[in-house]
Amino acid sequence: MTSELGRDHGHGSLGAVGTTLVPTELSRRIDPETGTHADARRAFLLARKTFIAGERIDMAELAAALGVDRTSLFRWVGNRDALLSEVLWSLAVPTFDQSELAAGSATGATRICALLSTFVDNLISADYFRVFLRREPARALRLQTTTDSEVQRRFVAVVETLLSEETDAGTVSYALPNHDLAYLLVRISESFTYADLITGETPQANALRPHSPSF
């Protein structure tokens, strides 16, 4: 049975759902299967490698490393925020997939909580991600936690897909519409992921692991 958001239950990449449902001009260009802009993908892959190494993505340095001018780079990938957002989501995709595997055979609210807590824990534990938050806290929050953010919209799409799958399977029912509950769960997840930036507290995922989860 296919959920209303398009993923066959139990099949396909969970993380890829966000990219599919909330595509961007850059994501279309760099898609490894359907993308037609080899230069944009080359620039994106180098930017991603730079980010994982814990280094700042500088558009002038990136253009120089690619052997082009900044005008060409901007034409290929858009501005720095667009490129950063795509890099950030590209790292979230395998993290979601790993989190789904970690949730195992759990169903219903237990599955949702297990998956989200693992996802948050993996983010908190990623050195390159914490380095980025410390280096550019305002930009990190703006690119990942605002309603204009493709990253947050994709996060919501992934969680809404999970909720739809559990509803379709009859394992749980929710008082709120799936989209509204997905947004709420994303905001809760963000509050734990970015606790140090928002409240000064230590980021942690344990609060997303209730003993008897229910919504």
Tab-separated table of C-alpha atoms in Angstrom:
chain	number	residue	atom	x	y	z
A	1	MET	CA	0.000	0.000	0.000
A	2	THR	CA	1.314	3.442	-0.858
A	3	SER	CA	1.094	6.286	1.630
A	4	GLU	CA	-0.507	9.564	0.659
A	5	LEU	CA	2.979	11.026	0.385
A	6	GLY	CA	4.158	8.475	-2.134
A	7	ARG	CA	6.490	5.997	-0.382
A	8	ASP	CA	5.643	2.314	-0.552
A	9	HIS	CA	5.451	1.105	3.027
A	10	GLY	CA	8.800	-0.277	4.084
A	11	HIS	CA	10.437	0.342	0.705
A	12	GLY	CA	12.697	3.033	-0.658
A	13	SER	CA	14.897	5.551	1.092
A	14	LEU	CA	13.178	7.456	3.869
A	15	GLY	CA	15.618	10.341	3.636
A	16	ALA	CA	15.061	10.671	-0.096
A	17	VAL	CA	11.367	11.358	0.537
A	18	GLY	CA	12.199	14.898	1.608
A	19	THR	CA	14.137	15.639	-1.567
A	20	THR	CA	11.407	14.141	-3.732
A	21	LEU	CA	8.540	16.014	-2.088
A	22	VAL	CA	10.387	19.318	-1.651
A	23	PRO	CA	12.701	19.614	-4.666
A	24	THR	CA	14.827	22.663	-5.364
A	25	GLU	CA	16.395	23.912	-8.563
A	26	LEU	CA	19.760	22.720	-7.285
A	27	SER	CA	18.502	19.285	-6.232
A	28	ARG	CA	17.107	18.763	-9.713
A	29	ARG	CA	20.408	19.755	-11.280
A	30	ILE	CA	22.581	17.485	-9.146
A	31	ASP	CA	20.367	14.409	-8.987
A	32	PRO	CA	22.732	11.482	-9.740
A	33	GLU	CA	20.079	9.722	-11.852
A	34	THR	CA	18.165	12.509	-13.588
A	35	GLY	CA	20.327	15.587	-13.166
A	36	THR	CA	21.747	17.105	-16.324
A	37	HIS	CA	24.250	19.601	-14.900
A	38	ALA	CA	27.574	17.847	-14.350
A	39	ASP	CA	29.339	21.050	-13.276
A	40	ALA	CA	26.738	21.780	-10.600
A	41	ARG	CA	27.125	18.255	-9.228
A	42	ARG	CA	30.903	18.580	-9.265
A	43	ALA	CA	30.679	21.822	-7.293
A	44	PHE	CA	28.166	20.324	-4.866
A	45	LEU	CA	30.319	17.251	-4.189
A	46	LEU	CA	33.368	19.388	-3.476
A	47	ALA	CA	31.331	21.640	-1.169
A	48	ARG	CA	30.000	18.560	0.652
A	49	LYS	CA	33.515	17.182	1.078
A	50	THR	CA	34.648	20.556	2.431
A	51	PHE	CA	31.774	20.656	4.916
A	52	ILE	CA	32.393	17.106	6.181
A	53	ALA	CA	36.043	18.031	6.720
A	54	GLY	CA	34.816	20.701	9.146
A	55	GLU	CA	35.870	23.557	6.902
A	56	ARG	CA	33.867	26.615	5.935
A	57	ILE	CA	32.336	26.583	2.465
A	58	ASP	CA	33.702	29.766	0.904
A	59	MET	CA	32.331	30.500	-2.550
A	60	ALA	CA	35.494	32.238	-3.782
A	61	GLU	CA	37.711	29.381	-2.611
A	62	LEU	CA	35.303	26.801	-4.013
A	63	ALA	CA	35.271	28.525	-7.400
A	64	ALA	CA	39.068	28.668	-7.440
A	65	ALA	CA	39.318	24.977	-6.557
A	66	LEU	CA	36.970	24.196	-9.445
A	67	GLY	CA	38.963	26.384	-11.820
A	68	VAL	CA	36.115	28.806	-12.575
A	69	ASP	CA	35.089	32.299	-11.572
A	70	ARG	CA	32.468	33.043	-8.920
A	71	THR	CA	29.916	34.079	-11.527
A	72	SER	CA	30.027	30.621	-13.085
A	73	LEU	CA	29.769	28.947	-9.675
A	74	PHE	CA	26.727	31.021	-8.708
A	75	ARG	CA	25.145	30.205	-12.052
A	76	TRP	CA	25.672	26.490	-11.387
A	77	VAL	CA	24.567	26.184	-7.751
A	78	GLY	CA	22.916	29.440	-6.725
A	79	ASN	CA	24.043	31.439	-3.707
A	80	ARG	CA	25.906	30.129	-0.675
A	81	ASP	CA	22.740	29.554	1.354
A	82	ALA	CA	21.229	27.423	-1.406
A	83	LEU	CA	24.384	25.338	-1.632
A	84	LEU	CA	24.704	24.976	2.142
A	85	SER	CA	21.066	23.914	2.457
A	86	GLU	CA	21.561	21.198	-0.159
A	87	VAL	CA	24.736	19.981	1.532
A	88	LEU	CA	23.021	19.871	4.916
A	89	TRP	CA	20.086	17.891	3.564
A	90	SER	CA	22.365	15.506	1.673
A	91	LEU	CA	23.867	14.574	5.029
A	92	ALA	CA	20.442	14.240	6.651
A	93	VAL	CA	19.326	11.682	4.028
A	94	PRO	CA	21.638	8.817	5.103
A	95	THR	CA	21.118	9.791	8.732
A	96	PHE	CA	17.367	9.263	8.356
A	97	ASP	CA	17.958	5.937	6.624
A	98	GLN	CA	20.290	4.767	9.399
A	99	SER	CA	17.781	5.902	12.014
A	100	GLU	CA	15.013	3.928	10.340
A	101	LEU	CA	17.160	0.806	10.395
A	102	ALA	CA	17.919	1.391	14.076
A	103	ALA	CA	14.183	1.548	14.856
A	104	GLY	CA	13.953	-2.079	13.729
A	105	SER	CA	10.519	-3.665	13.861
A	106	ALA	CA	8.981	-1.026	16.125
A	107	THR	CA	5.605	0.342	15.061
A	108	GLY	CA	3.315	3.226	15.878
A	109	ALA	CA	4.435	6.001	18.188
A	110	THR	CA	7.308	3.836	19.424
A	111	ARG	CA	8.753	3.736	15.918
A	112	ILE	CA	8.384	7.485	15.408
A	113	CYS	CA	10.032	8.338	18.734
A	114	ALA	CA	12.842	5.812	18.269
A	115	LEU	CA	13.609	7.067	14.782
A	116	LEU	CA	13.556	10.762	15.668
A	117	SER	CA	15.610	10.297	18.832
A	118	THR	CA	18.264	8.365	16.899
A	119	PHE	CA	18.268	10.998	14.175
A	120	VAL	CA	18.745	13.819	16.695
A	121	ASP	CA	21.411	11.851	18.559
A	122	ASN	CA	23.344	11.242	15.338
A	123	LEU	CA	23.195	14.938	14.466
A	124	ILE	CA	24.408	15.931	17.909
A	125	SER	CA	27.261	13.430	17.631
A	126	ALA	CA	28.454	14.545	14.175
A	127	ASP	CA	31.603	16.617	14.640
A	128	TYR	CA	31.262	18.489	11.343
A	129	PHE	CA	27.698	19.481	12.249
A	130	ARG	CA	28.652	20.831	15.671
A	131	VAL	CA	31.572	22.708	14.115
A	132	PHE	CA	29.164	24.363	11.676
A	133	LEU	CA	26.768	25.340	14.495
A	134	ARG	CA	29.573	26.894	16.516
A	135	ARG	CA	31.058	28.707	13.526
A	136	GLU	CA	27.815	30.054	12.002
A	137	PRO	CA	25.050	29.741	14.611
A	138	ALA	CA	22.690	32.351	13.163
A	139	ARG	CA	22.962	30.996	9.630
A	140	ALA	CA	22.596	27.411	10.850
A	141	LEU	CA	19.327	28.211	12.614
A	142	ARG	CA	18.011	30.240	9.693
A	143	LEU	CA	18.796	27.547	7.126
A	144	GLN	CA	17.394	24.688	9.193
A	145	THR	CA	14.683	25.854	11.551
A	146	THR	CA	12.581	28.469	9.765
A	147	THR	CA	9.452	27.963	7.687
A	148	ASP	CA	11.246	29.355	4.621
A	149	SER	CA	13.917	26.683	4.997
A	150	GLU	CA	13.954	23.832	2.476
A	151	VAL	CA	15.710	21.762	5.149
A	152	GLN	CA	12.836	22.141	7.610
A	153	ARG	CA	10.182	21.635	4.930
A	154	ARG	CA	11.897	18.415	3.900
A	155	PHE	CA	12.182	17.312	7.538
A	156	VAL	CA	8.446	17.875	7.958
A	157	ALA	CA	7.735	15.919	4.760
A	158	VAL	CA	9.747	12.953	6.067
A	159	VAL	CA	7.993	12.928	9.430
A	160	GLU	CA	4.585	13.358	7.793
A	161	THR	CA	5.391	10.337	5.636
A	162	LEU	CA	6.187	8.313	8.750
A	163	LEU	CA	2.942	9.366	10.391
A	164	SER	CA	0.979	8.527	7.256
A	165	GLU	CA	2.568	5.095	7.089
A	166	GLU	CA	1.623	4.287	10.673
A	167	THR	CA	-1.891	5.630	10.195
A	168	ASP	CA	-2.343	3.605	7.005
A	169	ALA	CA	-1.054	0.495	8.771
A	170	GLY	CA	-3.592	0.980	11.561
A	171	THR	CA	-0.945	0.918	14.271
A	172	VAL	CA	-1.918	4.265	15.764
A	173	SER	CA	-4.250	7.218	15.359
A	174	TYR	CA	-3.584	10.860	16.077
A	175	ALA	CA	-5.791	13.701	17.259
A	176	LEU	CA	-4.002	16.179	14.999
A	177	PRO	CA	-3.802	16.077	11.191
A	178	ASN	CA	-0.601	14.358	10.089
A	179	HIS	CA	0.936	17.533	8.678
A	180	ASP	CA	0.297	19.524	11.862
A	181	LEU	CA	1.669	16.767	14.079
A	182	ALA	CA	4.698	16.368	11.811
A	183	TYR	CA	5.486	20.060	12.141
A	184	LEU	CA	5.124	19.846	15.931
A	185	LEU	CA	7.454	16.846	16.149
A	186	VAL	CA	10.012	18.568	13.952
A	187	ARG	CA	9.961	21.645	16.170
A	188	ILE	CA	10.420	19.467	19.269
A	189	SER	CA	13.317	17.658	17.600
A	190	GLU	CA	14.891	20.985	16.678
A	191	SER	CA	14.570	22.250	20.249
A	192	PHE	CA	16.757	19.371	21.462
A	193	THR	CA	19.195	19.492	18.537
A	194	TYR	CA	19.872	23.224	18.866
A	195	ALA	CA	19.347	23.565	22.624
A	196	ASP	CA	22.760	25.162	23.127
A	197	LEU	CA	21.979	27.872	20.577
A	198	ILE	CA	18.402	28.476	21.715
A	199	THR	CA	18.558	28.150	25.513
A	200	GLY	CA	22.211	27.552	26.329
A	201	GLU	CA	21.458	24.006	27.499
A	202	THR	CA	23.297	20.870	26.406
A	203	PRO	CA	21.833	19.252	23.267
A	204	GLN	CA	20.417	15.807	24.012
A	205	ALA	CA	18.012	13.298	22.500
A	206	ASN	CA	16.918	11.276	25.547
A	207	ALA	CA	13.799	13.354	26.071
A	208	LEU	CA	12.531	12.021	22.744
A	209	ARG	CA	12.536	8.480	24.170
A	210	PRO	CA	9.460	8.312	26.443
A	211	HIS	CA	8.759	4.982	28.170
A	212	SER	CA	5.241	4.819	26.756
A	213	PRO	CA	5.157	7.074	23.708
A	214	SER	CA	1.836	8.374	22.481
A	215	PHE	CA	0.622	11.435	20.634
